[in-house]
XYZ file of C-alpha atoms in Angstrom:
243
model
C -91.131 -152.214 -87.661
C -94.483 -149.636 -86.770
C -94.375 -146.289 -87.605
C -94.694 -145.432 -84.328
C -91.317 -147.396 -83.562
C -89.665 -145.479 -86.772
C -88.635 -142.283 -85.197
C -87.292 -143.903 -81.937
C -85.273 -146.088 -84.103
C -84.098 -143.173 -86.306
C -83.082 -141.265 -83.036
C -81.409 -144.929 -81.277
C -79.483 -145.349 -84.681
C -78.138 -141.753 -84.889
C -76.897 -141.888 -81.453
C -75.352 -145.314 -82.093
C -73.362 -144.175 -85.141
C -71.956 -141.147 -83.074
C -71.176 -143.065 -80.151
C -69.544 -146.053 -81.938
C -67.531 -143.501 -84.028
C -66.122 -141.934 -80.697
C -65.263 -145.317 -79.326
C -63.200 -146.110 -82.171
C -61.302 -142.752 -82.288
C -60.849 -142.649 -78.259
C -60.972 -146.304 -77.122
C -63.870 -146.008 -74.757
C -66.615 -143.776 -74.063
C -69.426 -145.074 -76.630
C -71.084 -147.676 -74.382
C -71.736 -145.577 -71.386
C -72.632 -142.349 -73.279
C -75.308 -144.381 -75.354
C -76.787 -145.826 -72.248
C -78.679 -142.613 -71.221
C -80.372 -142.480 -74.768
C -81.263 -145.851 -74.730
C -82.859 -145.572 -71.509
C -84.935 -142.779 -72.074
C -85.975 -144.362 -75.246
C -86.422 -148.086 -74.224
C -86.384 -147.842 -70.107
C -83.617 -149.101 -67.903
C -84.052 -153.001 -67.796
C -84.496 -153.289 -72.112
C -81.748 -150.425 -72.495
C -79.024 -152.676 -70.839
C -79.397 -155.659 -73.241
C -80.115 -153.643 -76.176
C -76.976 -151.818 -75.455
C -75.115 -155.044 -75.109
C -76.190 -156.172 -78.795
C -75.002 -152.978 -80.393
C -71.715 -153.248 -78.361
C -71.059 -156.428 -79.419
C -71.640 -155.555 -83.061
C -69.235 -152.432 -82.271
C -66.292 -154.206 -80.349
C -66.427 -156.664 -82.727
C -65.743 -154.294 -85.412
C -62.814 -152.670 -83.678
C -61.097 -156.080 -82.847
C -61.401 -156.914 -86.835
C -59.851 -153.823 -87.725
C -57.125 -153.753 -85.261
C -56.687 -157.600 -85.040
C -52.645 -157.424 -85.852
C -52.266 -155.224 -82.724
C -54.299 -157.330 -80.062
C -52.236 -158.464 -76.949
C -53.737 -161.904 -76.267
C -52.047 -162.596 -72.549
C -54.022 -159.593 -71.338
C -57.176 -160.662 -73.279
C -56.605 -164.009 -72.061
C -56.230 -162.793 -68.054
C -59.130 -160.461 -68.620
C -61.448 -163.023 -69.726
C -60.643 -165.135 -66.787
C -61.840 -162.606 -64.277
C -64.447 -161.082 -66.600
C -66.638 -164.192 -67.683
C -67.973 -165.550 -63.685
C -68.728 -162.207 -62.628
C -70.589 -161.147 -65.719
C -72.657 -164.111 -65.426
C -73.628 -163.222 -61.856
C -74.200 -159.895 -62.789
C -76.274 -160.495 -65.609
C -78.512 -162.915 -63.546
C -78.625 -159.844 -60.641
C -79.945 -157.226 -63.165
C -83.108 -159.380 -63.854
C -84.272 -158.469 -60.162
C -82.457 -155.193 -59.917
C -84.609 -152.303 -58.475
C -84.476 -149.682 -60.929
C -84.690 -146.331 -59.382
C -81.874 -146.926 -57.003
C -79.710 -148.350 -60.057
C -80.349 -145.285 -62.066
C -78.884 -143.288 -59.469
C -75.833 -145.702 -58.707
C -75.054 -145.010 -62.443
C -74.971 -141.560 -61.947
C -72.804 -141.872 -58.929
C -70.485 -144.221 -60.801
C -70.105 -141.827 -63.893
C -69.377 -138.965 -61.770
C -66.642 -141.093 -59.759
C -64.809 -142.490 -63.025
C -64.229 -138.912 -64.053
C -62.922 -137.780 -60.826
C -60.912 -141.383 -60.590
C -59.271 -140.271 -64.196
C -58.532 -137.265 -62.813
C -56.718 -137.838 -59.725
C -54.934 -140.858 -61.494
C -53.989 -139.716 -64.862
C -50.539 -141.526 -64.592
C -51.291 -144.822 -62.228
C -48.353 -147.319 -61.851
C -48.277 -150.095 -64.827
C -50.206 -152.979 -64.017
C -49.083 -156.743 -64.113
C -50.552 -159.190 -66.698
C -52.071 -160.973 -63.824
C -53.734 -157.497 -62.680
C -55.881 -158.062 -65.406
C -57.767 -161.061 -63.611
C -59.002 -158.567 -61.074
C -59.625 -155.543 -63.820
C -61.835 -158.057 -65.698
C -63.747 -159.235 -62.334
C -64.484 -155.736 -61.439
C -65.217 -154.904 -64.824
C -67.805 -157.985 -65.575
C -69.815 -157.638 -62.728
C -69.794 -153.516 -63.624
C -70.792 -153.819 -67.005
C -73.402 -156.449 -66.409
C -75.431 -154.419 -63.919
C -74.238 -150.701 -65.138
C -74.082 -151.479 -68.974
C -70.729 -150.153 -69.316
C -67.573 -149.482 -67.797
C -64.700 -148.731 -70.291
C -63.882 -145.413 -68.842
C -62.997 -146.849 -65.200
C -61.184 -150.077 -66.849
C -59.179 -147.677 -69.867
C -56.520 -146.153 -67.158
C -55.107 -149.814 -66.691
C -54.678 -150.527 -70.501
C -53.326 -147.391 -71.101
C -50.916 -147.803 -68.046
C -49.826 -151.219 -69.298
C -48.403 -149.287 -72.268
C -51.148 -150.069 -74.975
C -51.747 -147.078 -77.486
C -53.647 -146.140 -80.434
C -54.774 -149.426 -82.505
C -53.218 -151.879 -79.769
C -54.990 -150.580 -77.007
C -58.432 -149.880 -79.178
C -58.285 -153.305 -80.373
C -57.043 -155.337 -77.055
C -60.149 -153.428 -75.086
C -62.414 -154.105 -77.377
C -61.513 -157.861 -77.437
C -61.793 -158.099 -73.595
C -64.984 -155.892 -73.953
C -66.540 -158.547 -76.518
C -65.825 -161.734 -73.750
C -68.193 -159.859 -70.905
C -70.912 -158.955 -73.895
C -70.993 -162.458 -74.760
C -71.517 -163.902 -71.366
C -74.198 -161.032 -70.074
C -76.150 -162.169 -72.848
C -76.177 -165.882 -71.522
C -76.990 -164.226 -68.381
C -79.654 -162.106 -69.636
C -81.318 -164.752 -71.785
C -81.510 -166.871 -68.532
C -83.148 -164.228 -66.806
C -85.644 -163.545 -69.411
C -84.391 -160.041 -70.407
C -83.178 -161.097 -73.917
C -86.831 -161.051 -75.408
C -87.583 -160.800 -79.184
C -88.188 -157.238 -79.035
C -84.932 -156.616 -77.745
C -83.083 -158.832 -80.123
C -84.771 -157.140 -83.092
C -83.921 -153.614 -81.466
C -80.374 -154.989 -81.270
C -80.579 -156.182 -84.919
C -81.752 -152.770 -86.062
C -79.320 -150.821 -84.595
C -76.106 -153.268 -85.971
C -75.736 -151.234 -89.008
C -75.327 -147.934 -87.558
C -73.093 -149.409 -85.004
C -71.053 -151.016 -87.867
C -70.542 -147.837 -89.695
C -69.807 -145.519 -86.884
C -66.825 -148.071 -86.083
C -65.723 -147.666 -89.485
C -65.734 -144.213 -89.762
C -63.738 -143.781 -86.268
C -61.081 -145.974 -87.678
C -60.700 -143.385 -90.555
C -60.236 -140.827 -88.196
C -58.573 -142.452 -85.217
C -55.324 -140.687 -86.505
C -56.256 -137.563 -87.919
C -57.729 -136.149 -84.349
C -56.002 -135.304 -80.937
C -56.453 -137.912 -78.551
C -56.508 -135.506 -75.485
C -59.420 -133.698 -77.146
C -61.599 -136.530 -77.287
C -60.832 -137.699 -73.598
C -62.040 -134.230 -72.704
C -65.239 -134.644 -74.791
C -66.127 -138.206 -73.053
C -65.050 -136.750 -69.545
C -67.756 -134.139 -70.057
C -70.258 -136.350 -71.448
C -69.938 -138.475 -68.657
C -70.540 -135.657 -66.303
C -73.570 -134.567 -67.878
C -75.142 -138.103 -68.066
C -73.957 -138.663 -64.181
C -75.637 -135.807 -63.510
C -79.046 -136.386 -65.442
C -79.101 -140.235 -63.776
C -78.826 -138.716 -60.301
C -81.990 -136.471 -60.951
C -83.600 -139.524 -62.041
C -83.874 -138.840 -65.778
């Protein structure tokens, strides 16, 4: 690691720790809030695969910490839809135009907040519905980095709460991240620099997930959902402005 990279890596590590902690407490939000930070530091085309590597370690730790509460039928159906669409989206990212994609990210984040506000109590989805949720999530995650806030209402509406929700959502996300890494490698996006950045950020991500696990039962869910939604609005506006 060069001296020029050290300050950038320090900022990225601090952001990775804070948002891995947030994800471990609220169950979502860390990836989509971390993407603007990584985009500013590394550029969008590198930021998405670096984010995928850090999310893989973050979600993996949440799966392990909540392994006794996983809902395998949901995970299996989600995977059926997510794997092929994540492959397609990952291959498309290598040729995607960056400026329109950044503005699409901004619109996406603002729509997520509005959709959650308009649908606070969606009807209970059937297990089969998670095939479709997985397909939409895989494509969106591969192109946009993270779609956790959009899929969260489906997991919550299914009746998953606390550790069951956090662990199951993380396991579903892991299937997408592993698939995306294959696609990014095929599209020449997973170069040695990206892999090194992902590895360097892993300790901060794991520490954040561990700290979040210790505080998850001590902090109001409502407060953290509100903080995540506020962050989504800020990030969305920044992307629309071209930052």
